[in-house]
Amino acid sequence: MMNSAAAGPNPTESGCVALISFRVRCEKLGHGDGVFLSRSDDPNMARLIPLYTTATNYPWYSTSSPLAVTLPSQELGDDDKHKVCSYRYAIYRAGKFYRWEEHADAPPDDDVAMDVTHQQPPPSTSPENNFYHEVPLKMLVEGESYIVNDLLGVVSGPPAIDHVNTQTARVRDASGLFSRSGSGAALSNGSLSALGASPATTAHRKKVGFAPAPPSYHNHNPLVSNKRNVHLDSTDGLVVVSAFLPVHLHRSDTGEWSADWDYEALLSMQTHLRVTRVGTVKWRGWHGNHGVAGSPEGGVPVSERAKVEDCLRPFNCVPVWIETSLFGQMYNGFCKGVLWPILHNVTSVYSSRKGTKTEDRRDMASDEDQFSEVCTDDLAQGPIHGDGGKEAELWSAYTAVNRHFANTVVQCFNEGDMVWIHGFHLMVLPSYLIRRIPMAKVGLFLHTPFPSSEIFRTVWCREDLLRGMLNADQVGFHLFEYGRHFLTCCRRLLGLNYGMIPDASGGFNLAIESNGRHVTITSIHAGVEPQVLNQILTYNSTLEKAYAIRQQYQGKIVFCAIDRLESLKGIPLKLLGLERFLQRCPEWAGKIVLIQVGISAFERFDDYVKTKKEVLEMVTKLNSQWPGCVQFEECDESQMRLQQRMALLRAADVVLVTPIRDGLNLTPLEFTLAHQDALLPIGRNDGRKRGVCILSEFSSCTRVMRGALHVNPWKVAELAHAYHQAVTMSEDERLRRLSTASEFVTRVTTQRWALAVMLDLKGVTKADSVQYSGAGLGLGYRLLGMDTGFQSLDTNAVAKQFKNARSRLILLDYGGTILRNDNLDRLTRFQVVKQVRAPSLPTESIISTLKDLCSDKKNVVFVVSGKERHSLAKTLNHIPNLGLAAEHGMFISWPTSKVGGKRVWETIVPQQDRSWRSIAISIMEVYTSRTHGSYIEETEMKVLWQYRDADPEFGYLQARELEDHLANVLRSFSVDILHGGVEEGGYVEVRPKGVNKGVLAMHVIQHGSQMGGGQKLDFALVMGDDHCDEPMLSVVRQIGRRASNSRRARRGEDPLNDLPASVTLVDVSSCDDYIQPEFEAVTCTVGKKPSAADSYVHDVDEALEFLESLARLTSRVHKYYSSIDLRSFDGNSAGNSFVDNHQPVQTSWGSAFGGSIGSNNSGTGFTRSMSLTEMGGDLGETHQVDRKVSANLNEFLGMGVIEDEEEAEDDDAFFF
C-alpha cells in the first residue's frame, strides 16, 4: 500500500497524471445497498467516492467522472516503478457503513470461481483487513485515460484495464467533490482525486475475464443531453399499493393480533428503501358475501381495526378499510367476473348459463356458495359486458374501491415519494391520484396478460380503463407481448402515438405520447428469491414431505402439476396429452404417475364446477384404463402454500404448466431452483431423470425459461410428444436444459426485477420546463403536460393591449376556431369532402363580430383556412375589410371595402408546373384500392390521401409507403409531401413547396402595413385549433419574443428564456422592419392541449365570446381618451399620427369636454394639440371639468389612458 503526502502536488498543475474510471460488477448486492471506493491511505473513510448504476448498466457500478492518479516520476529507481494504486470497495446500507467487500461477493461464474479457489481465506469485515485491489502504475501513461474493471470480491490476478483513446481532457480541480467530511486535496503516488467528465470516449478492450456492460445504442444521438445517472438510495421513498397486503394476520383466542410476512407474495421482498405498503387485509369474510349458510365474520371487526393497524405498523403496512360487500363486488364481481376473462383474451369462457342446475352445484359447501352473489350468472344474458344493470353496479363498486385506495395513498404520501401500483384491481387509481398529487411519479405494473385490441374493445368501460392507466408515468408488464397489445389498444381506441424517446441516463425508452406527456412502457419479467426458496428446501418438514412422496411412487417417474380449477389452466388438455402418450407408448404404463393438484376456485363458480367435473371424469377414465397413472387431489389455496409446493416440486421429476392463457406463473422457476443440485456431481448420482419442465407457450415465463420443453397445449399430439421427450431424454440434454433454465432463475431475482422497474420509474422526468394541468371530469380526467407559462387566455390583459395598440393584426383560423370543426367527426368529414353534405356555415353572431372587428381602421383581420377559396368567398365575401387566406395560405385576398363582387386572389408562391397532380392522384388511387376506409381529397392546389377511416396501423404503414413512393416519383417537382394529422386519423398531402400558415403570417406582416395606414404593427392576435395552425402560432410567437428581447436589451436586462420545444423555430428576422419596438403578440389555441401558443381558450364558444368582447371595444363611442390620442391631434407631430396632419379631425370631443378646447379650435376639429398645462388652465377657468376626465397629472402620465372607476367597472363587465 502506498502512502501519499498530505500536501502533495496538484495533479492538474504537475501534469504527471493519468485518468481512471472505475467500474465494478456487483452481482450480490442487496436492494438499496450502495458501493463506495476507498483509497488505501484513507483509513478513516473521509474521502469515499460513490459508484452509481442504471437499469441498463446493472450490475455494473461506475464512478460518475474519471479520477486523477498521480504517476511516479520517471527519475525514480526500479523499486519505485513497482508501486501500485491500492483501493477497496465499501458496502453501505441505509446510508451507513455496513461492511467491506469479501470473497462471498464474487459472482458464481465458472471462470471466477476458479480464481476464487486460489485466493486467500475470506477476510473479516473489520476496517483493518488487507483485502485490496491493485493497479500497477507502470501500466499507465501520462495524460492517457483508462477504465479499470473489477469484480466485487475478486482481487487476485492482473487487473482488467481498458485503454481509452481520447483527445486532451480538461482536468478540473474537484478536490473533495465526493468527500464525506472535510475537503480532500489532490494526492500523489497513486492516490485518487475526482475529475470532471471526460469527452466521449471509444474504449479498446484488452483481454479480460468477463464481458463489459454494453454501451447504449443511442449514445451518439445529439438529442440526448444532460445525461444523469439514476440510482436508488435509502432516502428514496416508495409507496407500494396492491389489492392485498403481503402479510398474514393471526388472532389469538384472547383477541391479540399478530402478523408475519407472506413470503410467497411477490411484494413481500425486503428492501432498505423507505417503503410504505398500502392494501387491504384478508380476514374471514373479506369478500363480503355471506352465502346461504352465512359467513363467520365480515372482515376485521370495526372495533378491532385499531389493533390491526398497531400490529401492521412495524411492517410499514397501512390497511385500507373498505366495506366487505363493496370490496366483494369489486374483486369477485368486476375483477374476476369481467376483467379477468377479458385480460386473458377470452370473452365466452365465463359466460352465464342461467338455469343450469347440477348435482355439483347443490353439493357445494357454504364457503363456495358465499361467492354466488357476484358470480357472472347474475349478469345480463348474452355477452357479459354492458353499461347498465348489474354491470353498472359492479363498475361503480370498482371505481369506489379505487377512490378509497386513493384516499389512503394520499395520506401516506410524502413529497418526493414514488407510487408503485400493482394489479388490474387498481387500473383507474392513477386517475384519482394525479388530481391530488400531480407531481408524484406513479408507476402501474400488471401481473396479468393484456389482451389484443379486438378483445379489449368489447369492454364498455375501455376508454376509462386505458385513460386511468395512461395517467400513470410508467406502465409495466412482464412481457413485451402484453405491452405491445396495450400500445395497440391505445393506438386504435384512443388514437395515440408511441415510439422511442430519450431518457435521463442517455438511453431510449418506449413510450406513449398522451396529452403532451410521455408514459413509459416497461417490460421486465419477475423472478423468484433463491435465498428464500433454498432456505425452505433445507427445512426438515420439506425434506420429509418430499421423501414421503418419493417413497410412495418409488421406481416411477413423477410428473406433477399445480393448477387452479378453471378453464384457463388447461388441465383437461394435459390429461388428453397423457392419454394420447399412453395409447401410443403403452410400455410406459405403470412407470409414470401424474400428480395433479387442483386448487379450488370458488370465485369462478360455474366455470369451477364445470372444470372440476370434467377433470374428475377424465381422471376416472384414465385410471380405469391405466390404474394409478393419475393422482388427483383438490385442496384449498391455504393448503398449498410455498412450503408445501416446494416439497412437491422437489419430489417431482417433471413439472407440467400448460395454461391456455396465463400471466405471471412462478411454478416453473420454483421447480428449476428445487433441482439445481442436479447440476452438481453429488446430485447426478441419485439415478433420477429430473429437472425437465414442460411449459405452455401461452405462459409468460415461456419467454425466459429457454431450457423448458415448449408446447402448444391445444395440440394434443405435441403434448404427448413432450411426455415422451421427458422420459427418454438423455442425461446430457436434460442437464443442458436445466442449466439454461437456471441462468434466468439465478440472475433475475425478485429484487433485481424491482430494482430495474424502480430505476425506470425514478428516471421519469417531470421537467421544470413542463407544467402539468388536469382536464376533464370524472374518469375522463387526464393530466396534460404543457409548456411552462401556457395558461388560460388573460382577457383583461389582452384587452388593455388591444385598446392601447395603434396598428393591429388579427389572424383567425376558420373551422375549429370561429366555427364548428367538421373534421372532428369522420363521417361528417367524408360527407363534406364527397359533397354529400353541406359544410357548417358561420352564424349571424359570428358575421356580426367579424364586421365589427373589420370596421376599426386600426385592425387588419384575416381568416386563414385550409378550405378552397370559392368556399371561403361564398360565406365571408360580404364582410367589408376582411382578408381571406385559402388552402393554408396558398391563396390570399387582401382586405377590401368592396363587397359582393369578385375577389382578387394572389398566391404567396409562384404557380408552376401542375402536372404533378395527375401523377400523385394516380399513385394515390392504387393505395386507395388496397386500403379500405381511405379516400382521396382534391382541392385547387393540393391533393390529400385520407386514411382516417382505415385500420389505424395498416393505414399508417400504407401512408409511410405512399409517402416514400411519392417522394421518389415527384422529386423533380417543386412540391412538399406531408404526412400529418396522425392523431385525427392521418393523411398524406402533396402541396406546392413553401406553403403553410406560418409563411402566410410572415407575408401578411411584411406586405400588409399599407392596410393599417402605413403604421408598423404593435399588436398581433393569432388564434387556431389544430396542427395546421401551429406554424402560424410559432411564427408570431417568435416575432413577439424577438421584440420583447429587444426591449429588454435596450434596458440592459437579460433576455427571456428560450421558447419551448413545441415552438418550431424559423428565421423571422425579415419581419423586424415591419413591427414597432413595443410590439406585443398574443397566440391562443382552442382547447387545453399542448401547443406552440402561449395561452388557450376551452372551446369555440369561449373563443367567440372573447372576439365579441374585442368587437365591443372597437365599436364603443369614444368617451375616454389616452394621451396618445391627444398627441395624435397635433398637426406638427411626426410619426405618431393616425390621420393626415394637414386635415382637421372631425370629432365630437368638444361636446365631450363641455365646449371647445383652445382658442384656435374651430369647433369642428383640432389644428394643433395643447399642452397639458394649457388644457388644465382652460378647464380650470370654465369650472366645468367633466368627472370622467382625470385631473391627476401623475395618473394621466403613468396610466397613459384617461379613465375613472366607472370605466374600470364598465370594462370588468366585458371581461369577467
mmCIF file of N, CA and C in Angstrom, residues 725-776:
data_model
loop_
_atom_site.group_PDB
_atom_site.id
_atom_site.type_symbol
_atom_site.label_atom_id
_atom_site.label_comp_id
_atom_site.label_asym_id
_atom_site.label_seq_id
_atom_site.Cartn_x
_atom_site.Cartn_y
_atom_site.Cartn_z
ATOM 1 N N GLN A 725 -40.630 -37.115 -24.760
ATOM 2 C CA GLN A 725 -39.313 -36.491 -24.667
ATOM 3 C C GLN A 725 -38.801 -36.465 -23.237
ATOM 4 N N ALA A 726 -39.685 -36.168 -22.304
ATOM 5 C CA ALA A 726 -39.272 -36.037 -20.905
ATOM 6 C C ALA A 726 -38.763 -37.349 -20.336
ATOM 7 N N VAL A 727 -39.376 -38.463 -20.724
ATOM 8 C CA VAL A 727 -38.980 -39.749 -20.132
ATOM 9 C C VAL A 727 -37.836 -40.406 -20.887
ATOM 10 N N THR A 728 -37.556 -39.972 -22.110
ATOM 11 C CA THR A 728 -36.496 -40.586 -22.901
ATOM 12 C C THR A 728 -35.318 -39.655 -23.127
ATOM 13 N N MET A 729 -35.333 -38.479 -22.542
ATOM 14 C CA MET A 729 -34.275 -37.503 -22.775
ATOM 15 C C MET A 729 -32.949 -37.992 -22.200
ATOM 16 N N SER A 730 -31.884 -37.761 -22.969
ATOM 17 C CA SER A 730 -30.561 -38.146 -22.500
ATOM 18 C C SER A 730 -30.139 -37.255 -21.340
ATOM 19 N N GLU A 731 -29.187 -37.764 -20.566
ATOM 20 C CA GLU A 731 -28.743 -37.005 -19.397
ATOM 21 C C GLU A 731 -28.079 -35.701 -19.803
ATOM 22 N N ASP A 732 -27.276 -35.734 -20.862
ATOM 23 C CA ASP A 732 -26.597 -34.515 -21.295
ATOM 24 C C ASP A 732 -27.588 -33.438 -21.689
ATOM 25 N N GLU A 733 -28.615 -33.806 -22.472
ATOM 26 C CA GLU A 733 -29.603 -32.812 -22.881
ATOM 27 C C GLU A 733 -30.400 -32.311 -21.690
ATOM 28 N N ARG A 734 -30.735 -33.212 -20.780
ATOM 29 C CA ARG A 734 -31.512 -32.821 -19.605
ATOM 30 C C ARG A 734 -30.738 -31.824 -18.752
ATOM 31 N N LEU A 735 -29.473 -32.097 -18.524
ATOM 32 C CA LEU A 735 -28.664 -31.177 -17.723
ATOM 33 C C LEU A 735 -28.423 -29.868 -18.464
ATOM 34 N N ARG A 736 -28.282 -29.939 -19.771
ATOM 35 C CA ARG A 736 -28.085 -28.717 -20.544
ATOM 36 C C ARG A 736 -29.328 -27.827 -20.490
ATOM 37 N N ARG A 737 -30.483 -28.446 -20.583
ATOM 38 C CA ARG A 737 -31.733 -27.670 -20.482
ATOM 39 C C ARG A 737 -31.902 -27.095 -19.081
ATOM 40 N N LEU A 738 -31.566 -27.876 -18.067
ATOM 41 C CA LEU A 738 -31.689 -27.397 -16.693
ATOM 42 C C LEU A 738 -30.719 -26.244 -16.444
ATOM 43 N N SER A 739 -29.522 -26.341 -16.976
ATOM 44 C CA SER A 739 -28.546 -25.258 -16.806
ATOM 45 C C SER A 739 -29.007 -23.991 -17.512
ATOM 46 N N THR A 740 -29.594 -24.137 -18.690
ATOM 47 C CA THR A 740 -30.086 -22.967 -19.416
ATOM 48 C C THR A 740 -31.225 -22.297 -18.657
ATOM 49 N N ALA A 741 -32.133 -23.094 -18.111
ATOM 50 C CA ALA A 741 -33.241 -22.529 -17.344
ATOM 51 C C ALA A 741 -32.750 -21.886 -16.055
ATOM 52 N N SER A 742 -31.711 -22.457 -15.458
ATOM 53 C CA SER A 742 -31.205 -21.911 -14.192
ATOM 54 C C SER A 742 -30.564 -20.549 -14.379
ATOM 55 N N GLU A 743 -30.101 -20.252 -15.591
ATOM 56 C CA GLU A 743 -29.429 -18.974 -15.828
ATOM 57 C C GLU A 743 -30.339 -17.803 -15.499
ATOM 58 N N PHE A 744 -31.598 -17.854 -15.943
ATOM 59 C CA PHE A 744 -32.520 -16.761 -15.651
ATOM 60 C C PHE A 744 -32.942 -16.784 -14.187
ATOM 61 N N VAL A 745 -33.182 -17.949 -13.643
ATOM 62 C CA VAL A 745 -33.682 -18.050 -12.271
ATOM 63 C C VAL A 745 -32.693 -17.448 -11.289
ATOM 64 N N THR A 746 -31.408 -17.700 -11.501
ATOM 65 C CA THR A 746 -30.407 -17.183 -10.564
ATOM 66 C C THR A 746 -30.011 -15.745 -10.874
ATOM 67 N N ARG A 747 -30.192 -15.324 -12.109
ATOM 68 C CA ARG A 747 -29.758 -13.976 -12.482
ATOM 69 C C ARG A 747 -30.819 -12.934 -12.206
ATOM 70 N N VAL A 748 -32.063 -13.199 -12.556
ATOM 71 C CA VAL A 748 -33.146 -12.225 -12.386
ATOM 72 C C VAL A 748 -33.967 -12.637 -11.173
ATOM 73 N N THR A 749 -33.664 -12.038 -10.061
ATOM 74 C CA THR A 749 -34.400 -12.299 -8.841
ATOM 75 C C THR A 749 -35.523 -11.277 -8.693
ATOM 76 N N THR A 750 -36.337 -11.468 -7.674
ATOM 77 C CA THR A 750 -37.413 -10.513 -7.416
ATOM 78 C C THR A 750 -36.855 -9.131 -7.110
ATOM 79 N N GLN A 751 -35.772 -9.094 -6.349
ATOM 80 C CA GLN A 751 -35.183 -7.799 -6.012
ATOM 81 C C GLN A 751 -34.610 -7.107 -7.236
ATOM 82 N N ARG A 752 -33.971 -7.875 -8.108
ATOM 83 C CA ARG A 752 -33.408 -7.254 -9.305
ATOM 84 C C ARG A 752 -34.521 -6.763 -10.233
ATOM 85 N N TRP A 753 -35.590 -7.515 -10.326
ATOM 86 C CA TRP A 753 -36.743 -7.070 -11.123
ATOM 87 C C TRP A 753 -37.289 -5.756 -10.569
ATOM 88 N N ALA A 754 -37.470 -5.705 -9.252
ATOM 89 C CA ALA A 754 -37.991 -4.484 -8.645
ATOM 90 C C ALA A 754 -37.024 -3.323 -8.833
ATOM 91 N N LEU A 755 -35.727 -3.590 -8.718
ATOM 92 C CA LEU A 755 -34.744 -2.527 -8.898
ATOM 93 C C LEU A 755 -34.816 -1.950 -10.310
ATOM 94 N N ALA A 756 -34.914 -2.826 -11.305
ATOM 95 C CA ALA A 756 -34.968 -2.349 -12.681
ATOM 96 C C ALA A 756 -36.201 -1.502 -12.932
ATOM 97 N N VAL A 757 -37.343 -1.936 -12.407
ATOM 98 C CA VAL A 757 -38.576 -1.176 -12.606
ATOM 99 C C VAL A 757 -38.505 0.154 -11.865
ATOM 100 N N MET A 758 -37.974 0.133 -10.640
ATOM 101 C CA MET A 758 -37.890 1.362 -9.863
ATOM 102 C C MET A 758 -36.909 2.363 -10.476
ATOM 103 N N LEU A 759 -35.831 1.877 -11.048
ATOM 104 C CA LEU A 759 -34.901 2.793 -11.701
ATOM 105 C C LEU A 759 -35.559 3.454 -12.909
ATOM 106 N N ASP A 760 -36.354 2.688 -13.638
ATOM 107 C CA ASP A 760 -37.092 3.274 -14.763
ATOM 108 C C ASP A 760 -38.092 4.308 -14.274
ATOM 109 N N LEU A 761 -38.764 3.999 -13.170
ATOM 110 C CA LEU A 761 -39.755 4.938 -12.650
ATOM 111 C C LEU A 761 -39.088 6.197 -12.118
ATOM 112 N N LYS A 762 -37.995 6.027 -11.393
ATOM 113 C CA LYS A 762 -37.311 7.211 -10.875
ATOM 114 C C LYS A 762 -36.709 8.037 -11.999
ATOM 115 N N GLY A 763 -36.349 7.378 -13.094
ATOM 116 C CA GLY A 763 -35.792 8.087 -14.234
ATOM 117 C C GLY A 763 -36.801 8.884 -15.024
ATOM 118 N N VAL A 764 -38.091 8.725 -14.708
ATOM 119 C CA VAL A 764 -39.113 9.522 -15.386
ATOM 120 C C VAL A 764 -38.871 10.990 -15.081
ATOM 121 N N THR A 765 -38.828 11.782 -16.117
ATOM 122 C CA THR A 765 -38.504 13.197 -15.953
ATOM 123 C C THR A 765 -39.767 14.033 -15.987
ATOM 124 N N LYS A 766 -40.022 14.731 -14.916
ATOM 125 C CA LYS A 766 -41.068 15.751 -14.895
ATOM 126 C C LYS A 766 -40.349 17.089 -14.856
ATOM 127 N N ALA A 767 -39.991 17.561 -16.063
ATOM 128 C CA ALA A 767 -39.085 18.699 -16.197
ATOM 129 C C ALA A 767 -39.718 19.980 -15.693
ATOM 130 N N ASP A 768 -38.835 20.895 -15.274
ATOM 131 C CA ASP A 768 -39.301 22.211 -14.840
ATOM 132 C C ASP A 768 -39.878 23.011 -16.000
ATOM 133 N N SER A 769 -39.442 22.654 -17.232
ATOM 134 C CA SER A 769 -39.935 23.383 -18.403
ATOM 135 C C SER A 769 -41.330 22.931 -18.801
ATOM 136 N N VAL A 770 -41.869 21.955 -18.104
ATOM 137 C CA VAL A 770 -43.206 21.444 -18.415
ATOM 138 C C VAL A 770 -44.077 21.604 -17.180
ATOM 139 N N GLN A 771 -45.258 22.145 -17.377
ATOM 140 C CA GLN A 771 -46.199 22.251 -16.279
ATOM 141 C C GLN A 771 -47.334 21.263 -16.524
ATOM 142 N N TYR A 772 -47.866 20.735 -15.448
ATOM 143 C CA TYR A 772 -48.881 19.701 -15.544
ATOM 144 C C TYR A 772 -50.203 20.253 -15.051
ATOM 145 N N SER A 773 -51.216 19.999 -15.841
ATOM 146 C CA SER A 773 -52.529 20.540 -15.535
ATOM 147 C C SER A 773 -53.568 19.479 -15.822
ATOM 148 N N GLY A 774 -54.627 19.477 -15.071
ATOM 149 C CA GLY A 774 -55.689 18.500 -15.260
ATOM 150 C C GLY A 774 -56.778 19.022 -16.171
ATOM 151 N N ALA A 775 -57.455 18.101 -16.838
ATOM 152 C CA ALA A 775 -58.575 18.438 -17.713
ATOM 153 C C ALA A 775 -59.538 17.272 -17.723
ATOM 154 N N GLY A 776 -60.810 17.579 -17.860
ATOM 155 C CA GLY A 776 -61.819 16.532 -17.912
ATOM 156 C C GLY A 776 -62.490 16.316 -16.575
#
